[in-house]
């Protein structure tokens, strides 16, 4: 089938699904649960509460095939140029491949330099942890301040929150925002003599990161003098700029321009986590992601987790015109996962033109939002259950807790299971009326209350389950969504690896800044000019 025909089929399947009951599909499709349950790399995925029939699912797999997923995937893993607007490969998979491989970037074997970089990270991380590498006055390092933003922040921050010991031996703190409040809170209680400052920036030009790096270096220097630079580490794909900033050469950890910022966790960008969690944990994280890479590369499309998850999202987004999606991890340790996905999905696929510069005729990235469950239940779940818009949900649950009270964890699990069920089955007006009648409600109040207490149901969700939250399962989870985003990008025909949309705001901020701080005046619309006048110092 041509891609255009496969899209027409998806549109028509989506239109038919609008008026169909998901619960009803379990009655009419004997093996629905079996065919729509998947597993790989320690993750289970249930897509049976999605609105598609098994025939729709087969058609959607056909769309993926017709869109050329297999060839695109081969180009991705071969290290060919897939980021066409910047002329780069996107070989983040090579960063997590087992040592001694032969991973290519544009025909060049990059494995030796990756392996060497990883060994350098190991030596450094273990040196800090063991006390072999110490601060300027000989004190042990007790804290790491990680400075970076976007892809240089969200992945490490998520990993730390997900895996950190309850009482860590090394206190890892993060600063992303140029808002000085974040740095002030991050520095509170830290001692320069026992703190490493790790500045992470792929380009080493990002305004927020450089401003925070300068402030943190001043904080080090105020107390340690010229020896302060011993506490300054840089992680970047632009080592020259890090050196020009004053980072000692042996404290610069480089990575490569073929590693996209939001895919960079697996490189030296993960150094702070490797120090604070231990290098072994970092290696397990890489291994989990590599297991998902192997699955993505080899599993047939209709059993392939990144592919089928992308298709479920596309079925809702395009077939059923649902532009938003909620991601709810029922694990406090994964509360940053929605924020991580916002960058991964919306920066990668929030595009309105194709990789050939042609306007897309279908919607691309969904608006992703979410929070940890059960907290979200007491905030935005009202709208998920009874709002005018249907918002599909991705639930993430962990079977066994990492710490704490097993009984409380059972309550958490009961809630996530119940929420997925409630969204699908709803509660009819008839059932609500019956209950109110039994309680003696008047006919008048029945007419007013029953509709308000009715749940339409038929609201889709997917359910991702891991046995335990470990470095491996976390690595697999992140890699699953990375590849899902890639699959969507191929099907939508866009380049998932650039982000031109973040440039204009940065450029205009550079124009506005001197207007706030000096006597400069540039032409603006009346609203913008008024704000500048108001906020000029
Ligand atoms: O937000 C735009 C962006 O370019 C992201 O893609 C990137 O992850 C982030 O800024 C930080 O960039 P850098 O690592 O170069 O400081």
XYZ file of C-alpha atoms and ligand atoms in Angstrom:
553
model
C 0.000 0.000 0.000
C 1.206 3.544 -0.588
C 1.819 5.696 2.485
C -1.034 7.974 1.388
C -3.425 4.999 1.260
C -2.181 3.779 4.654
C -2.933 7.229 6.119
C -6.414 7.210 4.540
C -6.988 3.847 6.176
C -5.846 5.202 9.567
C -8.148 8.220 9.181
C -11.092 5.990 8.409
C -10.253 3.527 11.227
C -9.950 6.454 13.635
C -13.310 7.884 12.547
C -14.995 4.510 13.112
C -13.329 4.153 16.502
C -14.901 7.451 17.675
C -18.249 5.861 18.289
C -17.075 2.438 19.382
C -16.730 1.046 22.890
C -13.241 -0.080 23.921
C -14.745 -2.411 26.527
C -16.910 -3.907 23.795
C -13.795 -4.825 21.799
C -12.744 -7.191 24.604
C -16.012 -9.075 24.013
C -15.795 -9.194 20.220
C -12.034 -9.844 19.898
C -11.132 -13.119 21.539
C -7.363 -12.661 21.796
C -7.342 -8.879 22.196
C -5.346 -8.785 25.419
C -2.780 -11.284 24.139
C -2.236 -9.551 20.806
C -1.987 -6.101 22.318
C 0.331 -7.033 25.195
C 4.039 -6.686 24.534
C 7.264 -7.032 26.437
C 10.955 -6.350 25.965
C 14.012 -5.436 28.032
C 12.127 -5.975 31.287
C 9.187 -3.736 30.363
C 5.614 -4.890 29.806
C 3.258 -2.810 27.688
C -0.513 -3.254 27.503
C -2.150 -1.432 24.595
C -5.472 -3.266 24.824
C -7.242 -0.285 26.436
C -6.511 1.770 23.318
C -9.393 2.576 20.974
C -8.149 0.508 18.041
C -9.580 -2.822 16.976
C -7.160 -5.598 16.082
C -7.802 -4.848 12.406
C -6.997 -1.150 13.033
C -3.809 -2.224 14.797
C -2.781 -4.331 11.788
C -3.474 -1.397 9.474
C -1.398 0.907 11.693
C 1.521 -1.536 11.558
C 1.106 -1.401 7.775
C 1.424 2.405 7.943
C 4.708 2.063 9.822
C 5.994 -0.408 7.253
C 4.848 1.657 4.274
C 6.407 4.788 5.793
C 9.764 2.996 5.617
C 10.477 2.404 9.307
C 12.740 -0.550 8.652
C 14.995 1.313 6.227
C 15.017 4.451 8.397
C 15.925 2.396 11.461
C 18.780 0.792 9.541
C 20.076 4.243 8.568
C 19.819 5.428 12.185
C 21.819 2.498 13.569
C 24.316 2.638 10.708
C 25.228 6.170 11.788
C 24.082 7.733 8.529
C 23.020 11.362 8.440
C 19.463 11.379 9.793
C 19.556 14.947 11.102
C 19.525 16.320 7.585
C 19.135 20.018 8.414
C 22.373 19.917 10.408
C 24.096 17.192 8.383
C 24.580 14.891 11.381
C 24.061 11.314 12.446
C 22.183 10.567 15.677
C 24.231 7.711 17.071
C 23.310 7.851 20.772
C 22.890 4.061 20.610
C 26.658 3.706 20.140
C 27.178 5.392 23.528
C 25.418 2.568 25.332
C 26.622 -0.325 23.205
C 28.847 -2.885 24.922
C 32.536 -1.992 24.852
C 34.587 -3.369 21.984
C 31.872 -2.876 19.347
C 32.213 -1.399 15.890
C 29.677 1.387 15.756
C 29.812 3.707 12.821
C 29.173 7.387 12.297
C 29.152 8.332 8.640
C 31.345 5.346 7.845
C 33.825 5.914 10.691
C 34.215 3.445 13.567
C 33.576 5.574 16.659
C 33.630 2.758 19.210
C 37.282 3.149 20.265
C 36.802 6.821 21.228
C 33.510 6.036 22.964
C 35.126 3.224 24.943
C 38.056 5.458 25.870
C 35.683 8.244 26.971
C 33.723 5.796 29.104
C 36.905 4.538 30.769
C 37.880 8.115 31.541
C 34.513 8.687 33.140
C 34.899 5.496 35.168
C 38.338 6.477 36.436
C 37.154 9.929 37.397
C 33.875 8.832 39.005
C 35.567 6.075 40.972
C 38.416 8.419 41.907
C 35.993 10.916 43.409
C 33.983 8.242 45.191
C 37.027 6.527 46.636
C 38.624 9.773 47.801
C 41.600 9.381 45.443
C 40.493 12.582 43.711
C 40.065 15.279 46.337
C 39.346 18.964 46.588
C 41.959 21.727 46.478
C 42.660 21.581 50.220
C 42.692 17.781 50.345
C 39.131 17.323 51.533
C 36.915 14.570 50.156
C 34.262 15.554 47.637
C 30.841 15.401 49.246
C 28.686 17.236 46.712
C 28.368 17.722 42.974
C 26.636 20.731 41.463
C 25.433 19.868 37.954
C 24.839 22.956 35.816
C 23.058 22.534 32.479
C 19.672 23.040 30.852
C 17.367 21.156 28.485
C 19.030 17.973 27.314
C 22.014 18.783 29.504
C 19.796 18.686 32.576
C 16.555 16.745 32.214
C 18.029 13.264 31.681
C 20.580 13.385 34.527
C 18.015 14.974 36.850
C 15.493 12.228 36.057
C 18.083 9.487 36.558
C 19.202 10.910 39.886
C 15.663 11.265 41.230
C 14.817 7.775 40.032
C 17.840 5.969 41.440
C 19.347 8.100 44.209
C 19.937 6.543 47.601
C 17.613 7.888 50.276
C 20.666 9.151 52.132
C 23.294 9.698 49.454
C 27.016 9.623 50.164
C 27.445 12.307 47.509
C 24.871 15.052 47.394
C 24.018 15.763 43.729
C 22.244 19.023 43.027
C 21.059 20.564 39.778
C 20.812 24.079 38.433
C 19.191 24.771 35.075
C 17.320 28.045 35.251
C 19.020 31.405 34.870
C 16.669 32.536 37.627
C 19.195 33.152 40.432
C 16.821 31.575 42.941
C 17.597 28.093 41.667
C 21.348 28.539 42.118
C 20.835 30.073 45.567
C 18.854 27.037 46.721
C 21.285 24.610 45.105
C 24.303 26.163 46.821
C 22.669 26.437 50.233
C 24.593 24.372 52.758
C 27.354 23.337 50.322
C 31.013 23.957 51.021
C 33.189 24.944 48.049
C 36.105 22.884 49.382
C 34.106 19.651 49.123
C 31.995 20.473 46.032
C 32.626 19.744 42.361
C 30.906 21.983 39.833
C 30.121 20.087 36.631
C 29.150 22.419 33.788
C 27.321 20.528 31.056
C 26.637 22.158 27.724
C 26.892 20.566 24.320
C 27.540 23.901 22.627
C 29.045 25.742 25.598
C 27.212 28.826 24.363
C 23.934 28.488 26.242
C 23.276 31.763 28.061
C 21.651 30.250 31.141
C 24.360 27.637 31.657
C 27.235 30.067 31.168
C 25.672 32.580 33.563
C 25.239 29.895 36.225
C 28.742 28.540 35.565
C 30.209 32.013 36.081
C 28.315 32.484 39.335
C 29.306 29.032 40.595
C 32.941 29.654 39.690
C 32.858 32.958 41.556
C 31.408 31.085 44.541
C 34.308 28.600 44.356
C 36.938 31.317 43.887
C 35.661 33.459 46.748
C 36.500 30.667 49.086
C 39.295 28.703 47.394
C 41.148 31.365 45.416
C 43.038 30.339 42.276
C 42.882 26.643 43.297
C 39.144 26.819 42.695
C 39.515 25.664 39.084
C 40.394 22.205 40.372
C 36.714 21.966 41.302
C 35.462 22.916 37.852
C 34.557 20.161 35.362
C 33.179 20.729 31.864
C 31.220 18.283 29.706
C 30.792 19.478 26.142
C 30.994 18.815 22.430
C 32.879 22.116 22.113
C 35.997 21.530 24.245
C 37.731 24.650 22.899
C 35.020 26.833 24.391
C 35.277 25.009 27.725
C 39.035 25.619 27.730
C 38.504 29.267 26.840
C 36.136 29.470 29.814
C 39.088 28.444 31.962
C 38.409 24.788 32.604
C 41.707 22.895 33.016
C 42.245 20.585 30.023
C 42.295 17.383 32.080
C 38.893 18.318 33.506
C 37.127 18.638 30.158
C 35.033 15.612 29.174
C 34.140 15.717 25.515
C 31.340 14.187 23.518
C 30.408 14.462 19.881
C 28.199 16.623 17.678
C 26.400 13.496 16.470
C 24.923 13.146 19.956
C 21.740 15.227 20.128
C 21.335 17.262 23.339
C 18.166 15.444 24.401
C 19.831 12.098 23.638
C 23.051 12.905 25.465
C 22.443 11.342 28.882
C 24.417 8.281 27.783
C 27.585 10.290 27.136
C 29.741 12.157 29.661
C 26.599 14.229 30.266
C 25.821 11.430 32.709
C 29.096 12.052 34.597
C 27.449 13.659 37.645
C 25.140 10.661 37.970
C 28.065 8.281 37.511
C 29.861 10.045 40.364
C 26.875 10.209 42.704
C 25.342 6.792 41.911
C 28.556 4.938 41.162
C 29.881 3.960 37.750
C 28.418 0.487 37.985
C 24.887 1.910 38.194
C 25.619 4.116 35.180
C 26.820 1.083 33.228
C 23.637 -0.786 34.121
C 21.628 2.181 32.891
C 23.485 1.957 29.564
C 22.936 -1.804 29.429
C 19.171 -1.401 29.910
C 19.030 1.099 27.068
C 21.167 -1.184 24.899
C 18.714 -4.037 25.508
C 15.931 -1.810 24.187
C 18.116 -0.869 21.192
C 18.596 -4.553 20.387
C 14.863 -5.171 20.647
C 14.013 -2.150 18.486
C 16.454 -3.309 15.841
C 15.372 -6.920 15.669
C 11.749 -7.404 16.752
C 9.102 -7.613 14.037
C 7.181 -4.363 13.713
C 3.976 -5.756 15.218
C 5.812 -6.905 18.378
C 8.222 -3.994 18.565
C 7.609 -1.801 21.642
C 8.784 1.559 20.259
C 6.830 0.927 17.053
C 3.539 -0.156 18.619
C 3.660 2.584 21.258
C 4.254 5.191 18.535
C 1.343 3.751 16.569
C -1.008 3.894 19.564
C -0.080 7.545 20.018
C -0.477 8.263 16.292
C -3.859 6.499 16.226
C -5.085 8.895 18.912
C -3.268 11.970 17.592
C -4.095 11.684 13.921
C -6.829 9.068 13.581
C -8.912 10.478 16.450
C -7.728 14.115 16.498
C -6.535 14.096 20.101
C -3.741 16.653 20.395
C -2.768 16.130 24.057
C -1.563 13.167 26.085
C -0.965 12.679 29.804
C 1.914 10.617 31.164
C 1.423 9.503 34.745
C 4.143 7.508 36.474
C 2.788 5.860 39.605
C 6.210 6.140 41.189
C 7.351 9.235 43.023
C 10.878 8.514 41.861
C 9.700 8.937 38.261
C 7.882 12.218 38.834
C 10.264 13.997 36.442
C 9.527 11.583 33.606
C 6.737 13.773 32.131
C 9.090 16.788 32.116
C 11.793 14.687 30.449
C 9.291 13.552 27.807
C 8.156 17.097 27.165
C 11.566 17.899 25.755
C 12.102 14.518 24.126
C 8.778 14.538 22.311
C 7.939 18.184 21.803
C 11.415 19.419 20.922
C 12.012 16.427 18.653
C 8.663 16.260 16.880
C 7.028 19.629 17.515
C 7.469 20.576 13.853
C 5.095 21.857 11.194
C 7.181 21.192 8.110
C 8.726 17.989 6.843
C 12.413 17.204 6.564
C 12.035 18.415 2.953
C 10.618 21.770 4.056
C 7.049 20.944 3.010
C 4.107 21.835 5.293
C 2.746 18.820 7.134
C -0.895 18.086 6.483
C -1.319 16.163 9.754
C -0.663 17.077 13.376
C 2.720 16.146 14.840
C 3.896 15.994 18.483
C 1.145 15.815 21.059
C 1.204 18.205 23.992
C 2.580 16.066 26.805
C 1.844 16.782 30.438
C 1.692 14.849 33.660
C 2.753 14.353 37.223
C 3.297 11.451 39.574
C 0.293 9.386 40.581
C -1.497 9.436 42.889
C -0.847 13.201 43.186
C -2.278 13.910 39.737
C -5.541 12.273 40.775
C -6.101 15.210 43.104
C -5.270 17.789 40.462
C -6.064 17.252 36.780
C -7.686 13.799 36.753
C -11.120 15.437 37.026
C -10.639 16.664 33.456
C -9.300 13.284 32.315
C -12.454 11.547 33.545
C -15.141 14.106 32.787
C -13.651 16.925 30.706
C -14.981 17.810 27.266
C -11.782 16.583 25.592
C -10.554 13.025 25.571
C -6.918 12.950 26.705
C -5.221 9.572 26.282
C -3.030 8.535 29.191
C 0.210 6.579 29.454
C 0.388 4.959 32.873
C 3.752 3.762 34.176
C 3.830 1.456 37.191
C 6.494 -0.417 39.140
C 5.523 -3.771 40.662
C 7.927 -3.694 43.627
C 8.972 -0.629 45.628
C 12.611 0.372 46.013
C 12.099 1.245 49.659
C 9.456 1.782 52.283
C 6.185 0.313 53.236
C 4.897 -2.522 51.042
C 1.321 -1.865 52.141
C 1.506 1.738 50.956
C 2.912 0.488 47.672
C -0.077 -1.817 47.230
C -2.316 1.220 47.620
C -0.343 2.962 44.897
C -0.782 -0.026 42.600
C -4.487 -0.329 43.378
C -4.893 3.275 42.334
C -3.103 2.996 39.008
C -5.027 -0.136 38.062
C -8.313 1.440 39.116
C -7.668 4.681 37.226
C -6.988 2.863 33.961
C -10.118 0.790 34.456
C -12.259 3.774 35.447
C -11.193 5.783 32.409
C -12.256 2.934 30.154
C -15.442 1.635 31.754
C -16.809 4.926 33.102
C -20.097 4.977 34.976
C -23.431 5.250 33.170
C -26.075 7.797 34.051
C -28.453 4.900 34.682
C -26.166 3.418 37.337
C -25.728 6.807 38.978
C -29.517 7.422 39.021
C -30.093 4.013 40.579
C -27.647 4.725 43.354
C -29.086 8.168 44.054
C -32.635 6.793 43.997
C -31.668 4.129 46.510
C -30.456 6.946 48.754
C -33.835 8.603 48.435
C -32.920 11.477 46.110
C -35.840 13.476 44.700
C -36.606 13.365 40.966
C -35.585 17.017 40.711
C -32.179 16.482 42.293
C -31.687 13.301 40.250
C -31.998 15.294 37.033
C -29.457 17.807 38.247
C -26.970 15.478 39.915
C -26.967 12.325 37.805
C -25.411 13.891 34.675
C -22.737 15.556 36.811
C -21.827 12.275 38.454
C -21.751 10.289 35.217
C -18.433 9.156 33.749
C -18.544 8.791 29.959
C -15.699 6.252 30.014
C -14.195 4.953 26.771
C -11.081 7.004 27.515
C -7.945 5.267 26.292
C -4.770 4.465 28.145
C -1.636 2.423 27.766
C -0.047 0.667 30.706
C 3.712 0.258 31.064
C 4.822 -2.048 33.828
C 8.282 -2.755 35.156
C 9.087 -5.235 37.869
C 11.463 -2.945 39.735
C 12.865 0.504 39.163
C 16.503 -0.340 38.501
C 19.192 1.319 36.389
C 18.456 -1.289 33.688
C 14.703 -0.806 33.618
C 15.094 2.984 33.680
C 17.563 2.828 30.778
C 15.134 0.642 28.831
C 12.226 2.987 29.575
C 14.074 6.069 28.341
C 15.357 4.283 25.230
C 11.832 3.019 24.509
C 10.547 6.586 24.308
C 13.592 7.806 22.354
C 12.892 5.227 19.670
C 9.153 5.838 19.835
C 9.856 9.476 19.011
C 12.053 8.402 16.109
C 9.334 6.119 14.723
C 6.777 8.926 14.927
C 9.169 11.314 13.206
C 9.640 8.883 10.324
C 5.882 8.328 9.968
C 5.214 12.080 10.075
C 8.103 12.646 7.671
C 9.968 15.146 9.833
C 13.477 15.481 11.231
C 13.312 14.561 14.932
C 16.885 15.618 15.647
C 16.970 19.375 15.119
C 15.242 22.175 17.094
C 15.166 25.373 15.056
C 12.077 26.465 16.954
C 14.097 27.360 20.054
C 16.270 29.901 18.227
C 14.044 32.945 17.724
C 13.317 33.476 21.420
C 17.039 33.212 22.230
C 17.891 35.797 19.560
C 15.251 38.233 20.781
C 16.359 37.803 24.415
C 19.814 38.960 23.306
C 18.196 42.059 21.766
C 16.104 42.822 24.867
C 18.817 42.279 27.505
C 20.817 45.468 26.765
C 17.557 47.400 26.754
C 16.844 46.264 30.314
C 20.303 47.013 31.592
C 21.344 50.101 29.604
C 20.091 53.021 27.615
C 19.759 51.035 24.392
C 16.394 51.156 22.668
C 15.254 48.880 19.837
C 12.023 48.911 17.845
C 9.273 46.684 19.296
C 5.510 46.330 19.214
C 3.723 48.545 21.820
C 3.127 45.674 24.262
C 6.747 44.517 24.254
C 8.033 48.102 24.480
C 5.804 48.752 27.504
C 7.141 45.664 29.296
C 10.727 46.748 28.653
C 9.988 50.242 30.020
C 8.390 48.736 33.117
C 11.240 46.330 33.848
C 14.220 48.496 32.876
C 16.571 48.778 35.820
O 16.482 24.310 24.369
C 17.318 24.302 23.278
C 18.545 23.511 23.484
O 19.300 23.740 22.358
C 18.303 22.020 23.692
O 18.140 21.316 22.533
C 19.523 21.638 24.458
O 19.365 20.403 25.093
C 19.634 22.791 25.408
O 19.280 23.917 24.635
C 20.977 22.990 26.045
O 21.974 23.150 25.102
P 23.504 22.992 25.484
O 23.714 21.607 25.954
O 24.253 23.276 24.228
O 23.803 23.970 26.563
